[in-house]
Amino acid sequence: MAPNQVVTIVGAGPAGIAAALTLAEYGVPAILIDEAEHIGGQYYKHFGVAPGSSRGRELDQLRQQGRERLTALERSPVEVRLGTTVWGFFEPNRLALVADDQVEVLEAPSVLIATGAIERVAAFPGWTLPGVMTAGAAQRVLSHDGVLPGRRFVLAGTGPLLLAIATQIVEAGGDVAAVVDCVGLTAPVRGLRHAQAVVGQPRRLRQWAEYRRALRRAGVPYFHDYTVVEARGEGELREVVIAGKDAEWNIRPETRQVLEADTLCVHFGFTASTELAQLAGCALAFARERGGWHVAHDDGMRASRLGLYVAGQVSGIGGADLAEATGALAGLTIAYDRGGISAEVYHRETRPLRRTIRQGRAFARMLNEVYTAPAAIARLVEPTTVLCRCEEVASSQVDQAVSAGVTTLNGLKRRTRCGMGFCQGRVCSQVLGSYLEHRYGVAPEEAGVFNARVPLKPVPLGALATIPDDEA
């Protein structure tokens, strides 16, 4: 089949895999691309090392599930390209790839974007110290390399993932000094109106209960309605200051405690990785119940631009089960749009998926509304606190820009260099958005998002030199 008839899927996490296997089932050729060396994204943790070793019960289960997905892909006609980074989208519907220092331009009139999400962070004094990392980064080191990134840990932020990773660290022999949950005891009260969605998720409720029991057995202190206030150390993390807070994030000074630790893992939820979709001209939408900014789409997972589809976290934060369902739905929609299946088959096969997605969205809405830290988290920021760590831009510089009339992220980028560094604003966009909303009342829709620019990811100059003249 001609290359321009092949569906290109960007992202080999749960959503991308589900879409690829669905397309294969209906005879639609597909290419599955991911920049990692193994499939599975950040969820399945398909390891390439020490296959006989254990990383703890839950990570071992995810590894096994990842292997099952890999086996299914190996038995399918899907072409899998790993270690391949998509760094550009050009008219008309061309993807720029780089692998092994070689650039390729792929014609891709039908593209499924399943680029996932990144963890949310918060800015506070000392958050740029070595030893401070996201909880997911610590989990990746543990799951992929089989080692702990430190000796004594504090996990701080919000959401069930804190419990999961703290449990995994304990099972791996790590010393967890504390889990610091900024939502804590207020979560059940806030979640009452989502009771029906929660009742429909017995497996997740059992998981949370198991995490709590495991941490209690290990004697790990659990602080409700507390937050990290400061990270201290000379050149590396030595101490973590925590304190209780009220609903408006006013710190209660009498509750301050200092914990010794060499590793602080922070997690404040997730935000969708929309950069490739932006570059392709897809419309974005903002909804707190979907985790904030995400790619707008119809009920068949079609993006606003013809021939482009989305699935997984990029269509709204919601977990792996929801991501797989949206991936399968997107695969069916692509097959239907290309004439590969009839309307009767399409509606029959998508009916149960849509039901699963509705249930998943209801549960995700609860998680996003209850566990996403509010903009008031920016109350932790002090005048010297760095907000853009790549360009070392402090909050006082942002204040000066706002006083000059700047109220958008792209305006701050031009005025202060925020978002011009290595991460291209993926990290500081979250921090700046909360800061503008809390301190100056700028709504996220008004602040906007950083414009996506080529290259989306770093590309070696030598690789760029390999682009054929007619493509350059």
mmCIF file with all atom_site columns, N, CA, C and O in Angstrom, residues 4-34:
data_model
loop_
_atom_site.group_PDB
_atom_site.id
_atom_site.type_symbol
_atom_site.label_atom_id
_atom_site.label_alt_id
_atom_site.label_comp_id
_atom_site.label_asym_id
_atom_site.label_entity_id
_atom_site.label_seq_id
_atom_site.pdbx_PDB_ins_code
_atom_site.Cartn_x
_atom_site.Cartn_y
_atom_site.Cartn_z
_atom_site.occupancy
_atom_site.B_iso_or_equiv
_atom_site.pdbx_formal_charge
_atom_site.auth_seq_id
_atom_site.auth_comp_id
_atom_site.auth_asym_id
_atom_site.auth_atom_id
_atom_site.pdbx_PDB_model_num
ATOM 1   N N  . ASN A 1 4  ? 1.229  7.116  1.529  1.00 0.00 ? 4  ASN A N  1
ATOM 2   C CA . ASN A 1 4  ? 0.257  8.125  1.936  1.00 0.00 ? 4  ASN A CA 1
ATOM 3   C C  . ASN A 1 4  ? -1.080 7.533  2.348  1.00 0.00 ? 4  ASN A C  1
ATOM 4   O O  . ASN A 1 4  ? -2.008 8.253  2.686  1.00 0.00 ? 4  ASN A O  1
ATOM 5   N N  . GLN A 1 5  ? -1.206 6.200  2.293  1.00 0.00 ? 5  GLN A N  1
ATOM 6   C CA . GLN A 1 5  ? -2.408 5.536  2.761  1.00 0.00 ? 5  GLN A CA 1
ATOM 7   C C  . GLN A 1 5  ? -2.227 4.947  4.158  1.00 0.00 ? 5  GLN A C  1
ATOM 8   O O  . GLN A 1 5  ? -3.158 4.365  4.695  1.00 0.00 ? 5  GLN A O  1
ATOM 9   N N  . VAL A 1 6  ? -1.049 5.088  4.700  1.00 0.00 ? 6  VAL A N  1
ATOM 10  C CA . VAL A 1 6  ? -0.742 4.530  6.013  1.00 0.00 ? 6  VAL A CA 1
ATOM 11  C C  . VAL A 1 6  ? -1.050 5.562  7.088  1.00 0.00 ? 6  VAL A C  1
ATOM 12  O O  . VAL A 1 6  ? -0.685 6.729  6.968  1.00 0.00 ? 6  VAL A O  1
ATOM 13  N N  . VAL A 1 7  ? -1.731 5.132  8.152  1.00 0.00 ? 7  VAL A N  1
ATOM 14  C CA . VAL A 1 7  ? -2.033 6.010  9.279  1.00 0.00 ? 7  VAL A CA 1
ATOM 15  C C  . VAL A 1 7  ? -0.802 6.118  10.169 1.00 0.00 ? 7  VAL A C  1
ATOM 16  O O  . VAL A 1 7  ? -0.189 5.107  10.529 1.00 0.00 ? 7  VAL A O  1
ATOM 17  N N  . THR A 1 8  ? -0.437 7.336  10.520 1.00 0.00 ? 8  THR A N  1
ATOM 18  C CA . THR A 1 8  ? 0.699  7.559  11.401 1.00 0.00 ? 8  THR A CA 1
ATOM 19  C C  . THR A 1 8  ? 0.200  7.871  12.800 1.00 0.00 ? 8  THR A C  1
ATOM 20  O O  . THR A 1 8  ? -0.603 8.792  12.992 1.00 0.00 ? 8  THR A O  1
ATOM 21  N N  . ILE A 1 9  ? 0.672  7.106  13.779 1.00 0.00 ? 9  ILE A N  1
ATOM 22  C CA . ILE A 1 9  ? 0.290  7.293  15.181 1.00 0.00 ? 9  ILE A CA 1
ATOM 23  C C  . ILE A 1 9  ? 1.517  7.780  15.938 1.00 0.00 ? 9  ILE A C  1
ATOM 24  O O  . ILE A 1 9  ? 2.562  7.119  15.929 1.00 0.00 ? 9  ILE A O  1
ATOM 25  N N  . VAL A 1 10 ? 1.403  8.924  16.582 1.00 0.00 ? 10 VAL A N  1
ATOM 26  C CA . VAL A 1 10 ? 2.515  9.481  17.346 1.00 0.00 ? 10 VAL A CA 1
ATOM 27  C C  . VAL A 1 10 ? 2.245  9.258  18.830 1.00 0.00 ? 10 VAL A C  1
ATOM 28  O O  . VAL A 1 10 ? 1.338  9.857  19.408 1.00 0.00 ? 10 VAL A O  1
ATOM 29  N N  . GLY A 1 11 ? 3.021  8.380  19.431 1.00 0.00 ? 11 GLY A N  1
ATOM 30  C CA . GLY A 1 11 ? 2.858  8.065  20.848 1.00 0.00 ? 11 GLY A CA 1
ATOM 31  C C  . GLY A 1 11 ? 2.488  6.612  21.057 1.00 0.00 ? 11 GLY A C  1
ATOM 32  O O  . GLY A 1 11 ? 1.404  6.183  20.648 1.00 0.00 ? 11 GLY A O  1
ATOM 33  N N  . ALA A 1 12 ? 3.383  5.829  21.679 1.00 0.00 ? 12 ALA A N  1
ATOM 34  C CA . ALA A 1 12 ? 3.150  4.399  21.885 1.00 0.00 ? 12 ALA A CA 1
ATOM 35  C C  . ALA A 1 12 ? 2.799  4.088  23.327 1.00 0.00 ? 12 ALA A C  1
ATOM 36  O O  . ALA A 1 12 ? 3.255  3.097  23.891 1.00 0.00 ? 12 ALA A O  1
ATOM 37  N N  . GLY A 1 13 ? 1.990  4.966  23.932 1.00 0.00 ? 13 GLY A N  1
ATOM 38  C CA . GLY A 1 13 ? 1.440  4.684  25.246 1.00 0.00 ? 13 GLY A CA 1
ATOM 39  C C  . GLY A 1 13 ? 0.149  3.894  25.111 1.00 0.00 ? 13 GLY A C  1
ATOM 40  O O  . GLY A 1 13 ? -0.165 3.365  24.035 1.00 0.00 ? 13 GLY A O  1
ATOM 41  N N  . PRO A 1 14 ? -0.641 3.798  26.168 1.00 0.00 ? 14 PRO A N  1
ATOM 42  C CA . PRO A 1 14 ? -1.885 3.024  26.110 1.00 0.00 ? 14 PRO A CA 1
ATOM 43  C C  . PRO A 1 14 ? -2.809 3.429  24.970 1.00 0.00 ? 14 PRO A C  1
ATOM 44  O O  . PRO A 1 14 ? -3.389 2.570  24.300 1.00 0.00 ? 14 PRO A O  1
ATOM 45  N N  . ALA A 1 15 ? -2.967 4.734  24.722 1.00 0.00 ? 15 ALA A N  1
ATOM 46  C CA . ALA A 1 15 ? -3.875 5.190  23.662 1.00 0.00 ? 15 ALA A CA 1
ATOM 47  C C  . ALA A 1 15 ? -3.344 4.816  22.284 1.00 0.00 ? 15 ALA A C  1
ATOM 48  O O  . ALA A 1 15 ? -4.089 4.294  21.436 1.00 0.00 ? 15 ALA A O  1
ATOM 49  N N  . GLY A 1 16 ? -2.082 5.091  22.036 1.00 0.00 ? 16 GLY A N  1
ATOM 50  C CA . GLY A 1 16 ? -1.508 4.790  20.724 1.00 0.00 ? 16 GLY A CA 1
ATOM 51  C C  . GLY A 1 16 ? -1.505 3.308  20.416 1.00 0.00 ? 16 GLY A C  1
ATOM 52  O O  . GLY A 1 16 ? -1.788 2.894  19.284 1.00 0.00 ? 16 GLY A O  1
ATOM 53  N N  . ILE A 1 17 ? -1.185 2.491  21.407 1.00 0.00 ? 17 ILE A N  1
ATOM 54  C CA . ILE A 1 17 ? -1.186 1.041  21.204 1.00 0.00 ? 17 ILE A CA 1
ATOM 55  C C  . ILE A 1 17 ? -2.590 0.548  20.879 1.00 0.00 ? 17 ILE A C  1
ATOM 56  O O  . ILE A 1 17 ? -2.794 -0.251 19.954 1.00 0.00 ? 17 ILE A O  1
ATOM 57  N N  . ALA A 1 18 ? -3.586 1.013  21.657 1.00 0.00 ? 18 ALA A N  1
ATOM 58  C CA . ALA A 1 18 ? -4.966 0.580  21.421 1.00 0.00 ? 18 ALA A CA 1
ATOM 59  C C  . ALA A 1 18 ? -5.428 0.962  20.020 1.00 0.00 ? 18 ALA A C  1
ATOM 60  O O  . ALA A 1 18 ? -6.097 0.179  19.334 1.00 0.00 ? 18 ALA A O  1
ATOM 61  N N  . ALA A 1 19 ? -5.067 2.164  19.577 1.00 0.00 ? 19 ALA A N  1
ATOM 62  C CA . ALA A 1 19 ? -5.458 2.602  18.236 1.00 0.00 ? 19 ALA A CA 1
ATOM 63  C C  . ALA A 1 19 ? -4.789 1.746  17.170 1.00 0.00 ? 19 ALA A C  1
ATOM 64  O O  . ALA A 1 19 ? -5.427 1.333  16.192 1.00 0.00 ? 19 ALA A O  1
ATOM 65  N N  . ALA A 1 20 ? -3.498 1.464  17.351 1.00 0.00 ? 20 ALA A N  1
ATOM 66  C CA . ALA A 1 20 ? -2.761 0.677  16.367 1.00 0.00 ? 20 ALA A CA 1
ATOM 67  C C  . ALA A 1 20 ? -3.344 -0.730 16.236 1.00 0.00 ? 20 ALA A C  1
ATOM 68  O O  . ALA A 1 20 ? -3.528 -1.244 15.116 1.00 0.00 ? 20 ALA A O  1
ATOM 69  N N  . LEU A 1 21 ? -3.646 -1.363 17.363 1.00 0.00 ? 21 LEU A N  1
ATOM 70  C CA . LEU A 1 21 ? -4.197 -2.717 17.324 1.00 0.00 ? 21 LEU A CA 1
ATOM 71  C C  . LEU A 1 21 ? -5.604 -2.722 16.733 1.00 0.00 ? 21 LEU A C  1
ATOM 72  O O  . LEU A 1 21 ? -5.987 -3.670 16.030 1.00 0.00 ? 21 LEU A O  1
ATOM 73  N N  . THR A 1 22 ? -6.372 -1.668 16.982 1.00 0.00 ? 22 THR A N  1
ATOM 74  C CA . THR A 1 22 ? -7.706 -1.569 16.398 1.00 0.00 ? 22 THR A CA 1
ATOM 75  C C  . THR A 1 22 ? -7.619 -1.419 14.883 1.00 0.00 ? 22 THR A C  1
ATOM 76  O O  . THR A 1 22 ? -8.353 -2.078 14.133 1.00 0.00 ? 22 THR A O  1
ATOM 77  N N  . LEU A 1 23 ? -6.728 -0.565 14.416 1.00 0.00 ? 23 LEU A N  1
ATOM 78  C CA . LEU A 1 23 ? -6.551 -0.391 12.974 1.00 0.00 ? 23 LEU A CA 1
ATOM 79  C C  . LEU A 1 23 ? -6.102 -1.688 12.317 1.00 0.00 ? 23 LEU A C  1
ATOM 80  O O  . LEU A 1 23 ? -6.581 -2.049 11.236 1.00 0.00 ? 23 LEU A O  1
ATOM 81  N N  . ALA A 1 24 ? -5.196 -2.415 12.990 1.00 0.00 ? 24 ALA A N  1
ATOM 82  C CA . ALA A 1 24 ? -4.721 -3.681 12.443 1.00 0.00 ? 24 ALA A CA 1
ATOM 83  C C  . ALA A 1 24 ? -5.862 -4.685 12.326 1.00 0.00 ? 24 ALA A C  1
ATOM 84  O O  . ALA A 1 24 ? -5.943 -5.454 11.358 1.00 0.00 ? 24 ALA A O  1
ATOM 85  N N  . GLU A 1 25 ? -6.749 -4.669 13.310 1.00 0.00 ? 25 GLU A N  1
ATOM 86  C CA . GLU A 1 25 ? -7.883 -5.597 13.301 1.00 0.00 ? 25 GLU A CA 1
ATOM 87  C C  . GLU A 1 25 ? -8.764 -5.395 12.078 1.00 0.00 ? 25 GLU A C  1
ATOM 88  O O  . GLU A 1 25 ? -9.349 -6.357 11.550 1.00 0.00 ? 25 GLU A O  1
ATOM 89  N N  . TYR A 1 26 ? -8.865 -4.146 11.619 1.00 0.00 ? 26 TYR A N  1
ATOM 90  C CA . TYR A 1 26 ? -9.723 -3.854 10.481 1.00 0.00 ? 26 TYR A CA 1
ATOM 91  C C  . TYR A 1 26 ? -8.939 -3.644 9.185  1.00 0.00 ? 26 TYR A C  1
ATOM 92  O O  . TYR A 1 26 ? -9.458 -3.085 8.211  1.00 0.00 ? 26 TYR A O  1
ATOM 93  N N  . GLY A 1 27 ? -7.703 -4.084 9.178  1.00 0.00 ? 27 GLY A N  1
ATOM 94  C CA . GLY A 1 27 ? -6.928 -4.088 7.952  1.00 0.00 ? 27 GLY A CA 1
ATOM 95  C C  . GLY A 1 27 ? -6.415 -2.752 7.487  1.00 0.00 ? 27 GLY A C  1
ATOM 96  O O  . GLY A 1 27 ? -6.084 -2.588 6.305  1.00 0.00 ? 27 GLY A O  1
ATOM 97  N N  . VAL A 1 28 ? -6.338 -1.773 8.392  1.00 0.00 ? 28 VAL A N  1
ATOM 98  C CA . VAL A 1 28 ? -5.820 -0.456 8.030  1.00 0.00 ? 28 VAL A CA 1
ATOM 99  C C  . VAL A 1 28 ? -4.346 -0.379 8.433  1.00 0.00 ? 28 VAL A C  1
ATOM 100 O O  . VAL A 1 28 ? -4.018 -0.520 9.609  1.00 0.00 ? 28 VAL A O  1
ATOM 101 N N  . PRO A 1 29 ? -3.436 -0.183 7.496  1.00 0.00 ? 29 PRO A N  1
ATOM 102 C CA . PRO A 1 29 ? -2.008 -0.143 7.834  1.00 0.00 ? 29 PRO A CA 1
ATOM 103 C C  . PRO A 1 29 ? -1.663 1.074  8.677  1.00 0.00 ? 29 PRO A C  1
ATOM 104 O O  . PRO A 1 29 ? -2.216 2.161  8.478  1.00 0.00 ? 29 PRO A O  1
ATOM 105 N N  . ALA A 1 30 ? -0.748 0.873  9.617  1.00 0.00 ? 30 ALA A N  1
ATOM 106 C CA . ALA A 1 30 ? -0.390 1.962  10.537 1.00 0.00 ? 30 ALA A CA 1
ATOM 107 C C  . ALA A 1 30 ? 1.079  1.905  10.893 1.00 0.00 ? 30 ALA A C  1
ATOM 108 O O  . ALA A 1 30 ? 1.698  0.838  10.916 1.00 0.00 ? 30 ALA A O  1
ATOM 109 N N  . ILE A 1 31 ? 1.619  3.079  11.172 1.00 0.00 ? 31 ILE A N  1
ATOM 110 C CA . ILE A 1 31 ? 2.974  3.228  11.707 1.00 0.00 ? 31 ILE A CA 1
ATOM 111 C C  . ILE A 1 31 ? 2.842  3.815  13.105 1.00 0.00 ? 31 ILE A C  1
ATOM 112 O O  . ILE A 1 31 ? 2.177  4.835  13.294 1.00 0.00 ? 31 ILE A O  1
ATOM 113 N N  . LEU A 1 32 ? 3.460  3.171  14.085 1.00 0.00 ? 32 LEU A N  1
ATOM 114 C CA . LEU A 1 32 ? 3.421  3.628  15.470 1.00 0.00 ? 32 LEU A CA 1
ATOM 115 C C  . LEU A 1 32 ? 4.794  4.166  15.846 1.00 0.00 ? 32 LEU A C  1
ATOM 116 O O  . LEU A 1 32 ? 5.791  3.442  15.795 1.00 0.00 ? 32 LEU A O  1
ATOM 117 N N  . ILE A 1 33 ? 4.851  5.448  16.198 1.00 0.00 ? 33 ILE A N  1
ATOM 118 C CA . ILE A 1 33 ? 6.129  6.133  16.448 1.00 0.00 ? 33 ILE A CA 1
ATOM 119 C C  . ILE A 1 33 ? 6.216  6.554  17.904 1.00 0.00 ? 33 ILE A C  1
ATOM 120 O O  . ILE A 1 33 ? 5.260  7.076  18.483 1.00 0.00 ? 33 ILE A O  1
ATOM 121 N N  . ASP A 1 34 ? 7.385  6.366  18.514 1.00 0.00 ? 34 ASP A N  1
ATOM 122 C CA . ASP A 1 34 ? 7.616  6.857  19.873 1.00 0.00 ? 34 ASP A CA 1
ATOM 123 C C  . ASP A 1 34 ? 9.094  7.154  20.050 1.00 0.00 ? 34 ASP A C  1
ATOM 124 O O  . ASP A 1 34 ? 9.946  6.444  19.510 1.00 0.00 ? 34 ASP A O  1
#
